[in-house]
């Protein structure tokens, strides 16, 4: 592992336009469960309940999702962890082109990556959107209504049902965000994947776009992924510890 930490640090030192691509695995060290590890979200909830079709057609599904959102609302207190801070440090070093994340927890922004450098492919759970007039509301305001007994909140303007402003299965990703994320992946010199199984598309196409356009690819993940053998360096282990050591190495070489 030591030499791989050194190799990733060297790649970062040699690169000027880095894209960091993150998944739920980087937020587990902030206390937010990921989806596919043992005990992850999909071992406790049925992903079938998270399709846009079911949300729009079934009152019961909407009530379940809002009940879960009240629970998830606690995520708002979640704090960034060393991986989020390592990514923010790449920004301060002038090396981060952007973060492309599948996460909805706002932790990259909380760690100091500017909003315009975070491309959230699956939305952001801080917001709720009206399925009718597309107006957006801050999550805490809507959760308060749910806690006060409004099992399925409706839009105060047009009475349509409200939904968390995150991408449900079967729902299109935000087009502009996706287009720009692809453009950035295709114009970076180093693409670092951290904490993702790379099994959900179209997000999981990003590393391939980067590689095809000539970027070098690095993966930091607890478990193997299908792209491991296509990487310049892959490090299996906990991202927080690994990225802390990688950035120590980058700083050390930077001072020599
Ligand atoms: N350090 C490094 N890797 C970790 C850590 C950690 N501390 N904790 C977990 N991981 C790894 C797991 O081994 C797993 O390979 O992170 C990966 C998380 O994978 P998933 O749970 O599948 O999360 P993700 O890849 O983000 O899922 C993509 O699926 O359900 C949808 O919309 C949801 O955005 C999500 C998408
Ligand atoms: Zn409305």
mmCIF file of C-alpha atoms and ligand atoms in Angstrom:
data_model
loop_
_atom_site.group_PDB
_atom_site.id
_atom_site.type_symbol
_atom_site.label_atom_id
_atom_site.label_comp_id
_atom_site.label_asym_id
_atom_site.label_seq_id
_atom_site.Cartn_x
_atom_site.Cartn_y
_atom_site.Cartn_z
ATOM 1 C CA UNK A 1 0.000 0.000 0.000
ATOM 2 C CA UNK A 2 2.845 2.432 0.893
ATOM 3 C CA UNK A 3 4.243 2.456 -2.616
ATOM 4 C CA UNK A 4 0.733 2.918 -4.065
ATOM 5 C CA UNK A 5 0.188 5.918 -1.770
ATOM 6 C CA UNK A 6 3.461 7.304 -3.131
ATOM 7 C CA UNK A 7 2.414 6.600 -6.722
ATOM 8 C CA UNK A 8 -0.954 8.350 -6.286
ATOM 9 C CA UNK A 9 0.788 11.318 -4.655
ATOM 10 C CA UNK A 10 3.187 11.453 -7.630
ATOM 11 C CA UNK A 11 0.273 11.397 -10.107
ATOM 12 C CA UNK A 12 -1.344 14.291 -8.208
ATOM 13 C CA UNK A 13 1.937 16.280 -8.224
ATOM 14 C CA UNK A 14 2.269 15.757 -11.993
ATOM 15 C CA UNK A 15 -1.371 16.726 -12.698
ATOM 16 C CA UNK A 16 -2.968 20.139 -13.158
ATOM 17 C CA UNK A 17 -6.619 19.325 -13.917
ATOM 18 C CA UNK A 18 -7.846 16.649 -11.540
ATOM 19 C CA UNK A 19 -11.427 15.374 -11.435
ATOM 20 C CA UNK A 20 -12.364 13.591 -8.205
ATOM 21 C CA UNK A 21 -15.347 11.241 -8.701
ATOM 22 C CA UNK A 22 -17.014 10.140 -5.466
ATOM 23 C CA UNK A 23 -19.640 7.697 -4.265
ATOM 24 C CA UNK A 24 -21.324 6.848 -0.976
ATOM 25 C CA UNK A 25 -18.155 5.093 0.217
ATOM 26 C CA UNK A 26 -16.528 8.420 1.052
ATOM 27 C CA UNK A 27 -19.343 9.403 3.419
ATOM 28 C CA UNK A 28 -19.462 6.205 5.505
ATOM 29 C CA UNK A 29 -16.708 7.731 7.684
ATOM 30 C CA UNK A 30 -19.118 10.616 8.326
ATOM 31 C CA UNK A 31 -21.659 8.123 9.674
ATOM 32 C CA UNK A 32 -23.769 7.941 6.500
ATOM 33 C CA UNK A 33 -24.336 4.330 5.390
ATOM 34 C CA UNK A 34 -23.512 3.492 1.788
ATOM 35 C CA UNK A 35 -25.831 1.423 -0.397
ATOM 36 C CA UNK A 36 -24.179 -1.902 -1.229
ATOM 37 C CA UNK A 37 -21.802 -2.695 1.633
ATOM 38 C CA UNK A 38 -23.141 -5.230 4.159
ATOM 39 C CA UNK A 39 -25.730 -3.311 6.232
ATOM 40 C CA UNK A 40 -26.001 -0.634 3.535
ATOM 41 C CA UNK A 41 -29.232 1.145 2.585
ATOM 42 C CA UNK A 42 -30.311 -1.497 0.044
ATOM 43 C CA UNK A 43 -30.051 -4.219 2.705
ATOM 44 C CA UNK A 44 -32.685 -2.307 4.740
ATOM 45 C CA UNK A 45 -34.891 -0.669 2.122
ATOM 46 C CA UNK A 46 -36.199 -2.031 -1.179
ATOM 47 C CA UNK A 47 -34.658 -0.117 -4.135
ATOM 48 C CA UNK A 48 -37.915 -0.930 -5.975
ATOM 49 C CA UNK A 49 -39.570 1.617 -3.684
ATOM 50 C CA UNK A 50 -37.211 4.290 -5.003
ATOM 51 C CA UNK A 51 -38.327 4.328 -8.614
ATOM 52 C CA UNK A 52 -39.927 7.549 -9.807
ATOM 53 C CA UNK A 53 -42.887 5.529 -11.159
ATOM 54 C CA UNK A 54 -43.717 4.077 -7.735
ATOM 55 C CA UNK A 55 -43.203 7.422 -5.995
ATOM 56 C CA UNK A 56 -45.667 9.145 -8.318
ATOM 57 C CA UNK A 57 -48.238 6.306 -8.354
ATOM 58 C CA UNK A 58 -48.350 5.067 -4.758
ATOM 59 C CA UNK A 59 -49.392 7.080 -1.688
ATOM 60 C CA UNK A 60 -47.884 4.376 0.545
ATOM 61 C CA UNK A 61 -44.498 4.662 -1.180
ATOM 62 C CA UNK A 62 -44.573 8.445 -0.791
ATOM 63 C CA UNK A 63 -45.337 8.088 2.929
ATOM 64 C CA UNK A 64 -42.418 5.609 3.332
ATOM 65 C CA UNK A 65 -40.033 7.895 1.478
ATOM 66 C CA UNK A 66 -41.021 10.903 3.587
ATOM 67 C CA UNK A 67 -40.705 8.854 6.786
ATOM 68 C CA UNK A 68 -37.194 7.857 5.631
ATOM 69 C CA UNK A 69 -36.444 11.478 4.718
ATOM 70 C CA UNK A 70 -37.278 12.556 8.285
ATOM 71 C CA UNK A 71 -34.700 9.958 9.421
ATOM 72 C CA UNK A 72 -32.297 11.049 6.635
ATOM 73 C CA UNK A 73 -32.883 14.653 7.644
ATOM 74 C CA UNK A 74 -30.406 13.884 10.411
ATOM 75 C CA UNK A 75 -27.797 13.683 7.632
ATOM 76 C CA UNK A 76 -27.973 17.456 7.527
ATOM 77 C CA UNK A 77 -25.901 17.372 10.743
ATOM 78 C CA UNK A 78 -23.323 15.055 9.128
ATOM 79 C CA UNK A 79 -19.789 16.448 9.044
ATOM 80 C CA UNK A 80 -17.191 16.141 6.270
ATOM 81 C CA UNK A 81 -14.380 13.638 6.936
ATOM 82 C CA UNK A 82 -10.673 13.474 5.895
ATOM 83 C CA UNK A 83 -11.506 12.410 2.331
ATOM 84 C CA UNK A 84 -13.717 15.458 1.826
ATOM 85 C CA UNK A 85 -10.971 17.646 3.307
ATOM 86 C CA UNK A 86 -8.276 16.049 1.129
ATOM 87 C CA UNK A 87 -10.408 16.870 -1.925
ATOM 88 C CA UNK A 88 -10.844 20.460 -0.728
ATOM 89 C CA UNK A 89 -7.053 20.670 -0.297
ATOM 90 C CA UNK A 90 -6.587 19.715 -3.958
ATOM 91 C CA UNK A 91 -8.791 22.728 -4.739
ATOM 92 C CA UNK A 92 -6.643 24.998 -2.525
ATOM 93 C CA UNK A 93 -3.522 23.684 -4.321
ATOM 94 C CA UNK A 94 -5.100 24.821 -7.599
ATOM 95 C CA UNK A 95 -5.149 21.224 -8.889
ATOM 96 C CA UNK A 96 -8.862 20.379 -8.629
ATOM 97 C CA UNK A 97 -10.823 20.936 -11.806
ATOM 98 C CA UNK A 98 -14.025 19.686 -10.119
ATOM 99 C CA UNK A 99 -15.736 17.014 -8.067
ATOM 100 C CA UNK A 100 -18.301 14.803 -9.805
ATOM 101 C CA UNK A 101 -20.295 13.113 -7.086
ATOM 102 C CA UNK A 102 -23.133 10.589 -6.869
ATOM 103 C CA UNK A 103 -23.693 11.701 -3.275
ATOM 104 C CA UNK A 104 -26.566 13.929 -2.169
ATOM 105 C CA UNK A 105 -25.172 14.851 1.255
ATOM 106 C CA UNK A 106 -23.595 18.259 0.492
ATOM 107 C CA UNK A 107 -20.391 17.244 2.330
ATOM 108 C CA UNK A 108 -17.987 18.339 -0.428
ATOM 109 C CA UNK A 109 -19.395 21.870 -0.190
ATOM 110 C CA UNK A 110 -19.273 21.759 3.632
ATOM 111 C CA UNK A 111 -15.564 20.752 3.404
ATOM 112 C CA UNK A 112 -14.770 23.841 1.306
ATOM 113 C CA UNK A 113 -15.084 22.854 -2.356
ATOM 114 C CA UNK A 114 -16.845 25.808 -4.059
ATOM 115 C CA UNK A 115 -20.412 25.119 -5.241
ATOM 116 C CA UNK A 116 -19.462 25.704 -8.901
ATOM 117 C CA UNK A 117 -16.868 22.924 -8.663
ATOM 118 C CA UNK A 118 -19.281 20.257 -7.414
ATOM 119 C CA UNK A 119 -21.369 18.426 -10.009
ATOM 120 C CA UNK A 120 -24.084 16.409 -8.224
ATOM 121 C CA UNK A 121 -25.294 13.772 -10.665
ATOM 122 C CA UNK A 122 -28.000 12.477 -8.309
ATOM 123 C CA UNK A 123 -29.151 15.796 -6.850
ATOM 124 C CA UNK A 124 -28.810 17.164 -3.346
ATOM 125 C CA UNK A 125 -31.008 16.186 -0.396
ATOM 126 C CA UNK A 126 -30.993 19.733 1.008
ATOM 127 C CA UNK A 127 -33.795 20.574 -1.434
ATOM 128 C CA UNK A 128 -37.330 19.448 -2.202
ATOM 129 C CA UNK A 129 -38.879 20.071 -5.616
ATOM 130 C CA UNK A 130 -42.518 20.392 -6.712
ATOM 131 C CA UNK A 131 -43.441 17.753 -9.318
ATOM 132 C CA UNK A 132 -45.874 20.264 -10.833
ATOM 133 C CA UNK A 133 -44.358 23.742 -11.019
ATOM 134 C CA UNK A 134 -40.704 22.646 -10.280
ATOM 135 C CA UNK A 135 -40.434 25.235 -7.475
ATOM 136 C CA UNK A 136 -37.750 24.230 -4.902
ATOM 137 C CA UNK A 137 -38.043 24.374 -1.085
ATOM 138 C CA UNK A 138 -35.358 23.865 1.612
ATOM 139 C CA UNK A 139 -35.684 20.326 3.080
ATOM 140 C CA UNK A 140 -35.932 21.373 6.784
ATOM 141 C CA UNK A 141 -39.032 23.515 6.035
ATOM 142 C CA UNK A 142 -40.808 20.556 4.378
ATOM 143 C CA UNK A 143 -39.665 18.025 6.993
ATOM 144 C CA UNK A 144 -41.270 20.242 9.644
ATOM 145 C CA UNK A 145 -44.620 19.856 7.820
ATOM 146 C CA UNK A 146 -44.151 16.043 7.726
ATOM 147 C CA UNK A 147 -43.331 16.013 11.454
ATOM 148 C CA UNK A 148 -46.482 18.069 12.104
ATOM 149 C CA UNK A 149 -48.543 15.313 10.489
ATOM 150 C CA UNK A 150 -48.618 16.145 6.765
ATOM 151 C CA UNK A 151 -47.657 12.576 5.731
ATOM 152 C CA UNK A 152 -47.194 13.583 2.061
ATOM 153 C CA UNK A 153 -46.373 17.279 1.633
ATOM 154 C CA UNK A 154 -47.952 19.179 -1.257
ATOM 155 C CA UNK A 155 -46.833 22.359 -3.025
ATOM 156 C CA UNK A 156 -48.355 25.449 -1.369
ATOM 157 C CA UNK A 157 -48.533 27.123 -4.796
ATOM 158 C CA UNK A 158 -49.992 24.471 -7.085
ATOM 159 C CA UNK A 159 -50.920 21.627 -4.685
ATOM 160 C CA UNK A 160 -48.863 19.037 -6.671
ATOM 161 C CA UNK A 161 -46.888 16.455 -4.676
ATOM 162 C CA UNK A 162 -43.421 17.431 -3.521
ATOM 163 C CA UNK A 163 -40.424 15.106 -3.837
ATOM 164 C CA UNK A 164 -36.871 15.203 -2.456
ATOM 165 C CA UNK A 165 -34.737 16.857 -5.178
ATOM 166 C CA UNK A 166 -32.672 13.700 -5.661
ATOM 167 C CA UNK A 167 -32.663 11.395 -8.687
ATOM 168 C CA UNK A 168 -34.871 8.331 -8.229
ATOM 169 C CA UNK A 169 -34.268 5.136 -10.184
ATOM 170 C CA UNK A 170 -35.854 5.491 -13.623
ATOM 171 C CA UNK A 171 -35.598 9.276 -13.463
ATOM 172 C CA UNK A 172 -33.376 11.266 -15.817
ATOM 173 C CA UNK A 173 -30.247 12.804 -14.322
ATOM 174 C CA UNK A 174 -30.064 16.634 -14.409
ATOM 175 C CA UNK A 175 -29.060 17.056 -18.083
ATOM 176 C CA UNK A 176 -26.854 20.163 -17.783
ATOM 177 C CA UNK A 177 -24.961 18.707 -14.825
ATOM 178 C CA UNK A 178 -24.413 15.407 -16.633
ATOM 179 C CA UNK A 179 -23.252 17.101 -19.868
ATOM 180 C CA UNK A 180 -20.784 19.322 -18.030
ATOM 181 C CA UNK A 181 -19.524 16.424 -15.878
ATOM 182 C CA UNK A 182 -18.818 14.391 -19.031
ATOM 183 C CA UNK A 183 -16.991 17.382 -20.591
ATOM 184 C CA UNK A 184 -14.820 17.745 -17.474
ATOM 185 C CA UNK A 185 -14.082 13.994 -17.357
ATOM 186 C CA UNK A 186 -12.956 14.189 -20.989
ATOM 187 C CA UNK A 187 -10.645 17.156 -20.414
ATOM 188 C CA UNK A 188 -8.897 16.257 -17.154
ATOM 189 C CA UNK A 189 -5.392 14.793 -16.822
ATOM 190 C CA UNK A 190 -6.116 12.673 -13.735
ATOM 191 C CA UNK A 191 -9.446 11.065 -12.753
ATOM 192 C CA UNK A 192 -9.587 9.771 -9.178
ATOM 193 C CA UNK A 193 -12.519 7.498 -8.201
ATOM 194 C CA UNK A 194 -13.126 7.308 -4.435
ATOM 195 C CA UNK A 195 -15.738 5.162 -2.644
ATOM 196 C CA UNK A 196 -17.935 3.783 -5.388
ATOM 197 C CA UNK A 197 -18.907 0.331 -6.683
ATOM 198 C CA UNK A 198 -19.221 1.903 -10.169
ATOM 199 C CA UNK A 199 -22.380 -0.128 -10.875
ATOM 200 C CA UNK A 200 -24.972 2.614 -11.433
ATOM 201 C CA UNK A 201 -25.147 4.212 -14.878
ATOM 202 C CA UNK A 202 -24.784 6.727 -16.500
ATOM 203 C CA UNK A 203 -22.633 7.977 -13.546
ATOM 204 C CA UNK A 204 -20.394 4.895 -13.793
ATOM 205 C CA UNK A 205 -19.475 5.758 -17.397
ATOM 206 C CA UNK A 206 -17.439 8.765 -16.183
ATOM 207 C CA UNK A 207 -14.113 6.952 -15.511
ATOM 208 C CA UNK A 208 -14.276 5.330 -18.960
ATOM 209 C CA UNK A 209 -14.864 8.726 -20.627
ATOM 210 C CA UNK A 210 -11.819 10.089 -18.817
ATOM 211 C CA UNK A 211 -9.571 7.159 -19.739
ATOM 212 C CA UNK A 212 -10.695 7.209 -23.369
ATOM 213 C CA UNK A 213 -9.824 10.929 -23.544
ATOM 214 C CA UNK A 214 -6.301 10.152 -22.271
ATOM 215 C CA UNK A 215 -6.557 10.879 -18.541
ATOM 216 C CA UNK A 216 -4.780 8.660 -16.040
ATOM 217 C CA UNK A 217 -7.160 6.778 -13.740
ATOM 218 C CA UNK A 218 -6.753 6.095 -10.019
ATOM 219 C CA UNK A 219 -9.200 4.243 -7.745
ATOM 220 C CA UNK A 220 -9.354 4.359 -3.939
ATOM 221 C CA UNK A 221 -11.984 1.931 -2.639
ATOM 222 C CA UNK A 222 -12.519 -0.525 0.218
ATOM 223 C CA UNK A 223 -13.405 -3.329 -2.192
ATOM 224 C CA UNK A 224 -12.408 -4.221 -5.768
ATOM 225 C CA UNK A 225 -14.296 -2.634 -8.698
ATOM 226 C CA UNK A 226 -14.724 -3.758 -12.311
ATOM 227 C CA UNK A 227 -12.333 -0.993 -13.430
ATOM 228 C CA UNK A 228 -9.421 -1.834 -11.115
ATOM 229 C CA UNK A 229 -7.362 -3.438 -13.882
ATOM 230 C CA UNK A 230 -7.712 -0.319 -16.065
ATOM 231 C CA UNK A 231 -6.093 1.980 -13.534
ATOM 232 C CA UNK A 232 -2.635 3.540 -13.250
ATOM 233 C CA UNK A 233 -2.959 2.971 -9.477
ATOM 234 C CA UNK A 234 -5.628 1.299 -7.329
ATOM 235 C CA UNK A 235 -5.561 1.321 -3.534
ATOM 236 C CA UNK A 236 -7.951 -0.873 -1.536
ATOM 237 C CA UNK A 237 -8.644 0.401 1.967
ATOM 238 C CA UNK A 238 -10.420 3.139 3.932
ATOM 239 C CA UNK A 239 -10.433 6.368 1.939
ATOM 240 C CA UNK A 240 -9.991 8.674 4.940
ATOM 241 C CA UNK A 241 -6.698 7.093 6.012
ATOM 242 C CA UNK A 242 -5.436 6.661 2.441
ATOM 243 C CA UNK A 243 -6.226 10.186 1.245
ATOM 244 C CA UNK A 244 -4.723 11.685 4.409
ATOM 245 C CA UNK A 245 -1.453 9.843 3.708
ATOM 246 C CA UNK A 246 -1.545 10.738 0.024
ATOM 247 C CA UNK A 247 -1.913 14.467 0.789
ATOM 248 C CA UNK A 248 0.857 14.266 3.442
ATOM 249 C CA UNK A 249 3.111 12.866 0.716
ATOM 250 C CA UNK A 250 2.031 15.595 -1.752
ATOM 251 C CA UNK A 251 2.844 18.306 0.828
ATOM 252 C CA UNK A 252 6.173 16.644 1.738
ATOM 253 C CA UNK A 253 7.333 16.419 -1.901
ATOM 254 C CA UNK A 254 6.034 19.947 -2.501
ATOM 255 C CA UNK A 255 8.403 21.241 0.243
ATOM 256 C CA UNK A 256 11.510 19.384 -1.009
HETATM 257 N N1 LIG B 1 -13.367 3.957 2.209
HETATM 258 C C1 LIG B 1 -13.295 3.524 0.922
HETATM 259 N N2 LIG B 1 -14.308 2.861 0.294
HETATM 260 C C2 LIG B 1 -15.425 2.625 1.027
HETATM 261 C C3 LIG B 1 -15.573 3.037 2.369
HETATM 262 C C4 LIG B 1 -14.480 3.729 2.964
HETATM 263 N N3 LIG B 1 -14.518 4.166 4.230
HETATM 264 N N4 LIG B 1 -16.816 2.647 2.800
HETATM 265 C C5 LIG B 1 -17.395 2.001 1.770
HETATM 266 N N5 LIG B 1 -16.565 1.986 0.708
HETATM 267 C C6 LIG B 1 -16.805 1.424 -0.626
HETATM 268 C C7 LIG B 1 -17.610 0.131 -0.612
HETATM 269 O O1 LIG B 1 -16.745 -0.990 -0.538
HETATM 270 C C8 LIG B 1 -18.313 0.209 -1.974
HETATM 271 O O2 LIG B 1 -17.494 -0.382 -2.990
HETATM 272 O O3 LIG B 1 -17.596 2.368 -1.306
HETATM 273 C C9 LIG B 1 -18.429 1.713 -2.255
HETATM 274 C C10 LIG B 1 -19.852 2.233 -2.076
HETATM 275 O O4 LIG B 1 -20.599 1.694 -3.135
HETATM 276 P P1 LIG B 1 -22.191 1.883 -3.158
HETATM 277 O O5 LIG B 1 -22.752 1.634 -1.797
HETATM 278 O O6 LIG B 1 -22.688 1.103 -4.322
HETATM 279 O O7 LIG B 1 -22.385 3.469 -3.438
HETATM 280 P P2 LIG B 1 -22.296 4.206 -4.833
HETATM 281 O O8 LIG B 1 -21.260 3.586 -5.724
HETATM 282 O O9 LIG B 1 -22.158 5.647 -4.530
HETATM 283 O O10 LIG B 1 -23.767 3.942 -5.461
HETATM 284 C C11 LIG B 1 -24.093 4.647 -6.633
HETATM 285 O O11 LIG B 1 -26.381 3.877 -6.390
HETATM 286 O O12 LIG B 1 -28.205 3.492 -5.048
HETATM 287 C C12 LIG B 1 -27.663 4.359 -5.967
HETATM 288 O O13 LIG B 1 -28.151 6.645 -6.160
HETATM 289 C C13 LIG B 1 -27.447 5.732 -5.363
HETATM 290 O O14 LIG B 1 -25.662 7.310 -5.801
HETATM 291 C C14 LIG B 1 -25.946 5.951 -5.469
HETATM 292 C C15 LIG B 1 -25.555 5.017 -6.598
HETATM 293 ZN ZN1 LIG B 2 -45.947 23.578 -7.355
#
